[in-house]
C-alpha atoms as a printed R data frame, in Angstrom:
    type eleno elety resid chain resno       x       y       z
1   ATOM     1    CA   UNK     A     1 -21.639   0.664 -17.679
2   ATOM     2    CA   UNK     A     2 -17.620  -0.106 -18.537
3   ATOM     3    CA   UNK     A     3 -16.968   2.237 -15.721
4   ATOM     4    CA   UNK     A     4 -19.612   0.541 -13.096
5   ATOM     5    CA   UNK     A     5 -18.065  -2.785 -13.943
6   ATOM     6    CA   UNK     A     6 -14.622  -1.912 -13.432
7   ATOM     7    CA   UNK     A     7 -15.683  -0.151 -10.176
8   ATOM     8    CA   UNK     A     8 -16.626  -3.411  -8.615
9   ATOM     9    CA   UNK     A     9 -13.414  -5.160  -9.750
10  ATOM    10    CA   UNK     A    10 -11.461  -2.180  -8.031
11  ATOM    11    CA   UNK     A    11 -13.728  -2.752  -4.681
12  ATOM    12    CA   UNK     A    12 -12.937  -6.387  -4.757
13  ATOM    13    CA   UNK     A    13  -9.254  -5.895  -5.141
14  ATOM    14    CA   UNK     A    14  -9.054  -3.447  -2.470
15  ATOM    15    CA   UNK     A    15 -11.481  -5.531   0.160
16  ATOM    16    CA   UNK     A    16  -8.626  -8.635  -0.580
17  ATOM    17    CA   UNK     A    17  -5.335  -7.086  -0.658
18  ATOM    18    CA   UNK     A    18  -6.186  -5.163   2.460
19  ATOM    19    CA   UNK     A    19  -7.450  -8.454   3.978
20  ATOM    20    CA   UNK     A    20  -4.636 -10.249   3.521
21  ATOM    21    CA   UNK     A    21  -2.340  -7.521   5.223
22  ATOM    22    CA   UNK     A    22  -3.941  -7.303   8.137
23  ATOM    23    CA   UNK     A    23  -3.943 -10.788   8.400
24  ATOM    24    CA   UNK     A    24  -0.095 -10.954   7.907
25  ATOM    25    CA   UNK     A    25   0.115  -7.803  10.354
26  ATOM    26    CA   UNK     A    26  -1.610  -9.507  13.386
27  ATOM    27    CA   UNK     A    27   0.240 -12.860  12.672
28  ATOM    28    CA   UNK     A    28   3.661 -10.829  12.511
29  ATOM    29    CA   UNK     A    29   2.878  -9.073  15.985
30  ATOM    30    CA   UNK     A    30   0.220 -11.650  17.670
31  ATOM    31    CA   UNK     A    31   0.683 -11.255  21.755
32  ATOM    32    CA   UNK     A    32   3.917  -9.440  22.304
33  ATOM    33    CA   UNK     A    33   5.564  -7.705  19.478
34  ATOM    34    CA   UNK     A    34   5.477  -3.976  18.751
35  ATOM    35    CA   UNK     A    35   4.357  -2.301  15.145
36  ATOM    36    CA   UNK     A    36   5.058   0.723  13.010
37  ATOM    37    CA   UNK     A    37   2.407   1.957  10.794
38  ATOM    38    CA   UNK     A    38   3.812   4.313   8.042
39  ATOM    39    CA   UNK     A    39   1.193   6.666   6.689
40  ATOM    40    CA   UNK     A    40  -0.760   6.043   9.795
41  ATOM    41    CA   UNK     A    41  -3.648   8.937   8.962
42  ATOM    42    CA   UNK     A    42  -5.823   9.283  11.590
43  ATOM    43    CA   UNK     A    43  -4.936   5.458  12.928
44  ATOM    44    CA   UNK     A    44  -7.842   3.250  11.363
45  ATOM    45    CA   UNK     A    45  -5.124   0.764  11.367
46  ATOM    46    CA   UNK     A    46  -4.583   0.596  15.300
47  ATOM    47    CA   UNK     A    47  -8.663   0.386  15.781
48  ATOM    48    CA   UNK     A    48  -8.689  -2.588  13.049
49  ATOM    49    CA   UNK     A    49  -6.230  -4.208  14.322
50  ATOM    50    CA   UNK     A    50  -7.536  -3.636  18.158
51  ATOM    51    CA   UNK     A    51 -10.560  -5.372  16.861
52  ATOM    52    CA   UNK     A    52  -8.634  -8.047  15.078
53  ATOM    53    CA   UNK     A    53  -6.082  -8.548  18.288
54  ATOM    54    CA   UNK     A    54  -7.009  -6.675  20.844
55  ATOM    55    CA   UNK     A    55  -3.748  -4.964  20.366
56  ATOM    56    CA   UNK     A    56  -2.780  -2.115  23.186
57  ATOM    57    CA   UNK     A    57  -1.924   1.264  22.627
58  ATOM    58    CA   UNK     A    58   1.623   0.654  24.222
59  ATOM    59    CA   UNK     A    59   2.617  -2.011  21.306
60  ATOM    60    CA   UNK     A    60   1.341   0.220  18.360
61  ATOM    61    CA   UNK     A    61   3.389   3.446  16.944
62  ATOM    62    CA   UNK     A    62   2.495   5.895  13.688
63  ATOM    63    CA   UNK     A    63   4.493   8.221  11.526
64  ATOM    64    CA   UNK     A    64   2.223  10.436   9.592
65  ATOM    65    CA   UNK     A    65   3.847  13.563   7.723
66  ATOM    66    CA   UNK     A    66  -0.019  15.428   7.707
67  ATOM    67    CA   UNK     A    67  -0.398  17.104  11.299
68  ATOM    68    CA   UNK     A    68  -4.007  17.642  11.377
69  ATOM    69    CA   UNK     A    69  -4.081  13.767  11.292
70  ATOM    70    CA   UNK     A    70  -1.582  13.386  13.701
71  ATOM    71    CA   UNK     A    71  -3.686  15.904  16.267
72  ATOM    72    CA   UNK     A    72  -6.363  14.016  15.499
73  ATOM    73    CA   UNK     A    73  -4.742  10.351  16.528
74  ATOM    74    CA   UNK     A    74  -3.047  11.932  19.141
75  ATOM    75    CA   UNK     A    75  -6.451  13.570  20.676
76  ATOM    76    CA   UNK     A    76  -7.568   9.693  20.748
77  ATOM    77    CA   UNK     A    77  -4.262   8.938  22.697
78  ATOM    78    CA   UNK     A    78  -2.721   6.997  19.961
79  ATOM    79    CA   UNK     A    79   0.981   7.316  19.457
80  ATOM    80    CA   UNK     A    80   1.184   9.083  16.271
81  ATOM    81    CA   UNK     A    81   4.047  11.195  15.428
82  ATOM    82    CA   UNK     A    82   4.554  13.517  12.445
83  ATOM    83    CA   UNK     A    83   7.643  12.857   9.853
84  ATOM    84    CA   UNK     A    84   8.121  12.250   6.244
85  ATOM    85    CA   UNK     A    85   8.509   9.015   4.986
86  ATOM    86    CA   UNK     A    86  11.280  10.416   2.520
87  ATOM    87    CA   UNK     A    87  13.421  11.057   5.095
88  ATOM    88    CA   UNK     A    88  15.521   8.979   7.537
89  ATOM    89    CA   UNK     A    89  13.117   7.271  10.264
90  ATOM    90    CA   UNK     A    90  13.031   8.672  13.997
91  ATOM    91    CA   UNK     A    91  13.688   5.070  15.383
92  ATOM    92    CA   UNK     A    92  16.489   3.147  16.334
93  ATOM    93    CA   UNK     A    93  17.477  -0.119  14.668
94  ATOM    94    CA   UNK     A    94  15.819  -3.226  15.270
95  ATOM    95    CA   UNK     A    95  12.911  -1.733  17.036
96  ATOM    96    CA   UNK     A    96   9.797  -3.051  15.495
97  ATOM    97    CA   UNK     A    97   8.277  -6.480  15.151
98  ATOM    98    CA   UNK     A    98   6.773  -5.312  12.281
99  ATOM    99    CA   UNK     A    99   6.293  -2.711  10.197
100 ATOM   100    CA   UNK     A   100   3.482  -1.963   7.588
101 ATOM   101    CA   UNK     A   101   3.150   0.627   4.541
102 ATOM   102    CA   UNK     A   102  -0.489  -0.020   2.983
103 ATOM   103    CA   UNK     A   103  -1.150   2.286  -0.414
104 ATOM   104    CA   UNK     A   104   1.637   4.374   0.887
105 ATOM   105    CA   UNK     A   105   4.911   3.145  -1.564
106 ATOM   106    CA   UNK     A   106   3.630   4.919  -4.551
107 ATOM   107    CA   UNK     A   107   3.189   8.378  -2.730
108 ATOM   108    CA   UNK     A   108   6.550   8.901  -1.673
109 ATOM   109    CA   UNK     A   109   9.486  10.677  -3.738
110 ATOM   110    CA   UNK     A   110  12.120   7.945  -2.220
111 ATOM   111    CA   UNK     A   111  10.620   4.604  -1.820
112 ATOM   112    CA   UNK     A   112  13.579   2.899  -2.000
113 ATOM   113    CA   UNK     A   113  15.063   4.549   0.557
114 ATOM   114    CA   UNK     A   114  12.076   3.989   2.705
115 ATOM   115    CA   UNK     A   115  12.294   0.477   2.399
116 ATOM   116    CA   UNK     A   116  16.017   0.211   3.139
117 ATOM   117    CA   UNK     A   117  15.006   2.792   6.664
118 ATOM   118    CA   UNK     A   118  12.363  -0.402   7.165
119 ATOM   119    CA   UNK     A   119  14.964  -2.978   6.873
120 ATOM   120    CA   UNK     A   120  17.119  -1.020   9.558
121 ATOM   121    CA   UNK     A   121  14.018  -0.380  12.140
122 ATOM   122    CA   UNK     A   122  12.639  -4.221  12.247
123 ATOM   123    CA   UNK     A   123  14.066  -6.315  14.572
124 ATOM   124    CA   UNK     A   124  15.870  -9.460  13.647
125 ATOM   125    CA   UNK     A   125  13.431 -11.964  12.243
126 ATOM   126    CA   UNK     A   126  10.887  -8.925  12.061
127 ATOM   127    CA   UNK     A   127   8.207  -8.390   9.215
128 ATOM   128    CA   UNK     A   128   7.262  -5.950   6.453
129 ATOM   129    CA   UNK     A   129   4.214  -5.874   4.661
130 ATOM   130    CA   UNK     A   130   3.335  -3.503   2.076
131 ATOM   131    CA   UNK     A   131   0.448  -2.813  -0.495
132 ATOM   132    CA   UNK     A   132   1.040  -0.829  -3.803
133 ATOM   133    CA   UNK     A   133  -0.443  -0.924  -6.802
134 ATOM   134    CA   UNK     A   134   1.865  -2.380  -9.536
135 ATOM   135    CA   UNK     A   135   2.562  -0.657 -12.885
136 ATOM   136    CA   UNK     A   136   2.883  -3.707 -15.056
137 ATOM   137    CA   UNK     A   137  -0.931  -4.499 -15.376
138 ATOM   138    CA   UNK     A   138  -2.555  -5.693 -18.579
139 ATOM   139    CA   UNK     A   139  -4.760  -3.075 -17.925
140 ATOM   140    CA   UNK     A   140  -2.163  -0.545 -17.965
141 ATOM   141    CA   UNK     A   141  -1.031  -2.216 -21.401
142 ATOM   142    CA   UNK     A   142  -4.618  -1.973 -22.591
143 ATOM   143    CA   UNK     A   143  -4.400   2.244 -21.686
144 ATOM   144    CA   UNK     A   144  -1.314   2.957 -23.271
145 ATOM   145    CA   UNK     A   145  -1.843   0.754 -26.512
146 ATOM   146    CA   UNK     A   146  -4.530   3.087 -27.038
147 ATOM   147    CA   UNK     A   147  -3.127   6.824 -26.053
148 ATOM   148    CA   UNK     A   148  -4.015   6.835 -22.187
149 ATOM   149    CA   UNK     A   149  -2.726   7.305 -19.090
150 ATOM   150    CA   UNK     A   150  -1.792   4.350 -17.030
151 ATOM   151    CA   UNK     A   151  -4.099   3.795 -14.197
152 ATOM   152    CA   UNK     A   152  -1.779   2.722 -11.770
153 ATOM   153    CA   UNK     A   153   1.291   5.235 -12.948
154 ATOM   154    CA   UNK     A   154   1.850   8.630 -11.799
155 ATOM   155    CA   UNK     A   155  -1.083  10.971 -11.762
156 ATOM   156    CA   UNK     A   156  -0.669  14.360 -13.320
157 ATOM   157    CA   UNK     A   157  -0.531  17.555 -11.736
158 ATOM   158    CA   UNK     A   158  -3.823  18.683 -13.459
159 ATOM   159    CA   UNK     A   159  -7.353  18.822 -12.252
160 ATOM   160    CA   UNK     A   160  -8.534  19.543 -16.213
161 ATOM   161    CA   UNK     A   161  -6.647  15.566 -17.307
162 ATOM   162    CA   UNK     A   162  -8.183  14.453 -13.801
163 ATOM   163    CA   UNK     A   163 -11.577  15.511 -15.130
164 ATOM   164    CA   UNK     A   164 -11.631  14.363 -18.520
165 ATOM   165    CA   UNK     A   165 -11.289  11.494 -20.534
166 ATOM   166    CA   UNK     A   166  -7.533  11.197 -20.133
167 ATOM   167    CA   UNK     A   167  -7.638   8.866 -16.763
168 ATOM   168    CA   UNK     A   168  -9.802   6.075 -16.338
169 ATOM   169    CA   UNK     A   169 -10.556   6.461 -12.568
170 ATOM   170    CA   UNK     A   170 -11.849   3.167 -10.777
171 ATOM   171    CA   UNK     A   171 -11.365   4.868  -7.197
172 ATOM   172    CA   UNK     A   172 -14.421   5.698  -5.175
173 ATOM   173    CA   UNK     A   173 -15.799   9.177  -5.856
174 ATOM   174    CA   UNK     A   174 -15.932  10.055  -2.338
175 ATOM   175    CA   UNK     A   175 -11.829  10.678  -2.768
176 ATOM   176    CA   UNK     A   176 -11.526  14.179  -2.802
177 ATOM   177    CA   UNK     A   177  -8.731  14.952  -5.886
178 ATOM   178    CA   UNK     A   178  -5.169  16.792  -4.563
179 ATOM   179    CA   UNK     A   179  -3.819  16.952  -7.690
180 ATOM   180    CA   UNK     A   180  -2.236  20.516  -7.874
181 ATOM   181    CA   UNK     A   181  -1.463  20.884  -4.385
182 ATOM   182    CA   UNK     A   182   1.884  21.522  -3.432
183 ATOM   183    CA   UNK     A   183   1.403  18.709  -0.611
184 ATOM   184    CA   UNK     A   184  -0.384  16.020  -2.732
185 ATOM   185    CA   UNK     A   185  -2.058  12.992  -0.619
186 ATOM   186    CA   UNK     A   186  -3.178  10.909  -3.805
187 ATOM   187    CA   UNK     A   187  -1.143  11.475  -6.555
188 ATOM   188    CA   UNK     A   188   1.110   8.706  -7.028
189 ATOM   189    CA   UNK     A   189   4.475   9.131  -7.660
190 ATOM   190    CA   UNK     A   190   6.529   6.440  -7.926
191 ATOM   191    CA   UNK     A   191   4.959   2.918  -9.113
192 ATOM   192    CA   UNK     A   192   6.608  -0.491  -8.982
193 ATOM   193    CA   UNK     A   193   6.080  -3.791 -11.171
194 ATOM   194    CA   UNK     A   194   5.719  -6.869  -9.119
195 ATOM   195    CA   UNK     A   195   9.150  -8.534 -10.094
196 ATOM   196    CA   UNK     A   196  11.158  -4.800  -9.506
197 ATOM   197    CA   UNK     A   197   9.878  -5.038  -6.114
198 ATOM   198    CA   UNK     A   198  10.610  -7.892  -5.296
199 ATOM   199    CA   UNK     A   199  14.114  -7.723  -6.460
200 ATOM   200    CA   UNK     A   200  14.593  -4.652  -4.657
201 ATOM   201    CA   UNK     A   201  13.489  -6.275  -1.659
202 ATOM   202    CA   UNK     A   202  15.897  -9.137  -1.852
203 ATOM   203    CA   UNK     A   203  18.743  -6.661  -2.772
204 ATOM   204    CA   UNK     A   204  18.330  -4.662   0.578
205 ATOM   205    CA   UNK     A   205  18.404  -8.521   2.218
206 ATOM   206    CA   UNK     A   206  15.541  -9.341   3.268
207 ATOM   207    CA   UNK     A   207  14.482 -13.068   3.681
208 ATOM   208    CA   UNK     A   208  10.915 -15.426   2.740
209 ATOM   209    CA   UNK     A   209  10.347 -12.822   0.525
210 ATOM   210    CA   UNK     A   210   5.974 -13.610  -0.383
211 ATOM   211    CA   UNK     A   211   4.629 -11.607  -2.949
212 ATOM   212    CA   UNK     A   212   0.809 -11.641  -4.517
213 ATOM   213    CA   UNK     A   213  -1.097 -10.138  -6.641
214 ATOM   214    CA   UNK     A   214  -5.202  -8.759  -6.734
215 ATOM   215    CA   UNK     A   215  -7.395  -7.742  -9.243
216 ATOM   216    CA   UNK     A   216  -6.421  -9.231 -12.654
217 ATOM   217    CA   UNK     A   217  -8.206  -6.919 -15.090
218 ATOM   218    CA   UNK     A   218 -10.501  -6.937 -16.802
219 ATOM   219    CA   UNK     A   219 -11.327 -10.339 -16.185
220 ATOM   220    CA   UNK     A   220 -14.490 -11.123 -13.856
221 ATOM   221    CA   UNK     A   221 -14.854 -11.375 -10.466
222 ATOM   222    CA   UNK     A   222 -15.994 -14.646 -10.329
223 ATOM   223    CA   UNK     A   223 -12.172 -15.519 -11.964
224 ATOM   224    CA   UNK     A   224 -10.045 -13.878  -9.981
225 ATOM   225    CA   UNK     A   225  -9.092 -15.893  -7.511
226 ATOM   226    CA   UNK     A   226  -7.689 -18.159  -9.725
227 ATOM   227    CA   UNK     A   227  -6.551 -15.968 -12.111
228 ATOM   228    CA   UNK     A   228  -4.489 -14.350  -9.493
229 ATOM   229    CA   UNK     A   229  -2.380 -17.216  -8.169
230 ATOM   230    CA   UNK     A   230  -1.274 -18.237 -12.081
231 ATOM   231    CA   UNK     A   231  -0.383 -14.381 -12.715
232 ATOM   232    CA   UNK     A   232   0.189 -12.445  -9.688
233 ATOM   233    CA   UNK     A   233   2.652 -10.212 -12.182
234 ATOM   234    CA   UNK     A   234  -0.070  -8.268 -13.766
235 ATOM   235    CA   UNK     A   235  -2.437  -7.841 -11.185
236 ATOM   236    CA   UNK     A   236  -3.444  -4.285 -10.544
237 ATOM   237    CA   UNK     A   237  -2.684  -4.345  -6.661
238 ATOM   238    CA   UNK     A   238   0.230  -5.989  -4.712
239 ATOM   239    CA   UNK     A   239   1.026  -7.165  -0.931
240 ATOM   240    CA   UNK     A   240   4.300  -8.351  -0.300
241 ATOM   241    CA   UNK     A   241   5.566 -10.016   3.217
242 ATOM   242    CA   UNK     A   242   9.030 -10.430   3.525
243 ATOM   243    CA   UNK     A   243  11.208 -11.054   6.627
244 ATOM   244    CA   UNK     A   244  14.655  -9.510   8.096
């Protein structure tokens, strides 16, 4: 029962915060301006945002470091490239109107360098968006007041603490666990707090810096869109916008 209820919050924080990016991502770009997706998969992005825009193939580019994805975006005639988001990015400066990161920040080993290689690549006046879960949850407080593993922290590299009682998983069961490969896709590594990032952000000088929160557990659905604008901080899930 807990976990059905705290399913449903997790659905509705994921339906919002994605919502709201892709609704910053299409204002950022609109009619002319060219986009990066970072962690581009397959490039569900490009179609929602095709259907959102009617944005053309020629505006849109992908980095991706798994290569069966990348065959597969590429087989679809999508301009999808493989690379690691760790390392340096294989575009010059000031090239993108805007670039986007959704649930991607927490699976890299650098993130801040990431973010600093997305300052360099947008173009003057250019946008990033990113969604991450944040660390600093009251939910997260709840876990570790009482022995467990944070939710929205860094997942183990075992499948017997994925299995047991040791992580309270909200994620859809469909999500096939990674957790002791040696190329992980959903462990998450490296987890931010709302006011961290959005420090960091303002460090590496980036303008109209927007942050909000989703998903202020364990409160109700019916509460959280109110709950979220008076305490973005400990929401469970984060978008930030924030300008070159």
């Amino acid at each position: 029962m807990l976990q059905h209820y705290f399913k449903n919050l997790y659905r509705r924080t994921m339906d919002e915060a994605y919502g709201l990016a892709f609704e910053q991502i299409t204002q950022a770009i609109h009619e002319d301006g060219s986009v990066l997706d970072c962690g581009a998969n397959t490039g569900g992005s490009f179609h929602r945002l095709q259907r959102q825009i009617n944005l053309d193939t020629s505006r849109y580019q992908g980095i991706e470091w798994n290569q069966g994805c990348v065959d597969q975006a590429q087989a679809k005639g999508l301009n999808i490239i493989q690379g690691d988001l760790n390392r340096q990015l294989p575009f010059d400066n000031d090239s993108f109107r805007c670039v986007f990161a959704l649930s991607v920040l927490e699976h890299l080993l650098n993130p801040c360098a990431f973010m600093r290689e997305c300052h360099r690549v947008l173009e003057p006046q250019g946008t990033l968006v990113l969604l991450t879960p944040n660390i600093s949850t009251l939910f997260t407080i709840a876990l570790l007041i009482v022995g467990k593993m944070p939710s929205s922290g860094p997942h183990p590299d075992s499948n017997a603490l994925l299995a047991g009682e040791e992580l309270f998983k909200v994620s859809s069961p469909n999500l096939l666990p990674d957790t002791e490969s040696e190329t992980p896709v959903h462990r998450h590594l490296v987890v931010f707090s709302y006011r961290v990032l959005h420090r960091y952000l303002n460090m590496l000088g980036f303008t109209d810096i927007k942050g909000y929160g989703f998903g202020l557990y364990p409160f109700p659905n019916f509460l959280q869109h109110i709950l979220e604008k008076l305490d973005p901080y400990h929401c469970h899930q984060m978008v930030f916008i924030a300008e070159k």
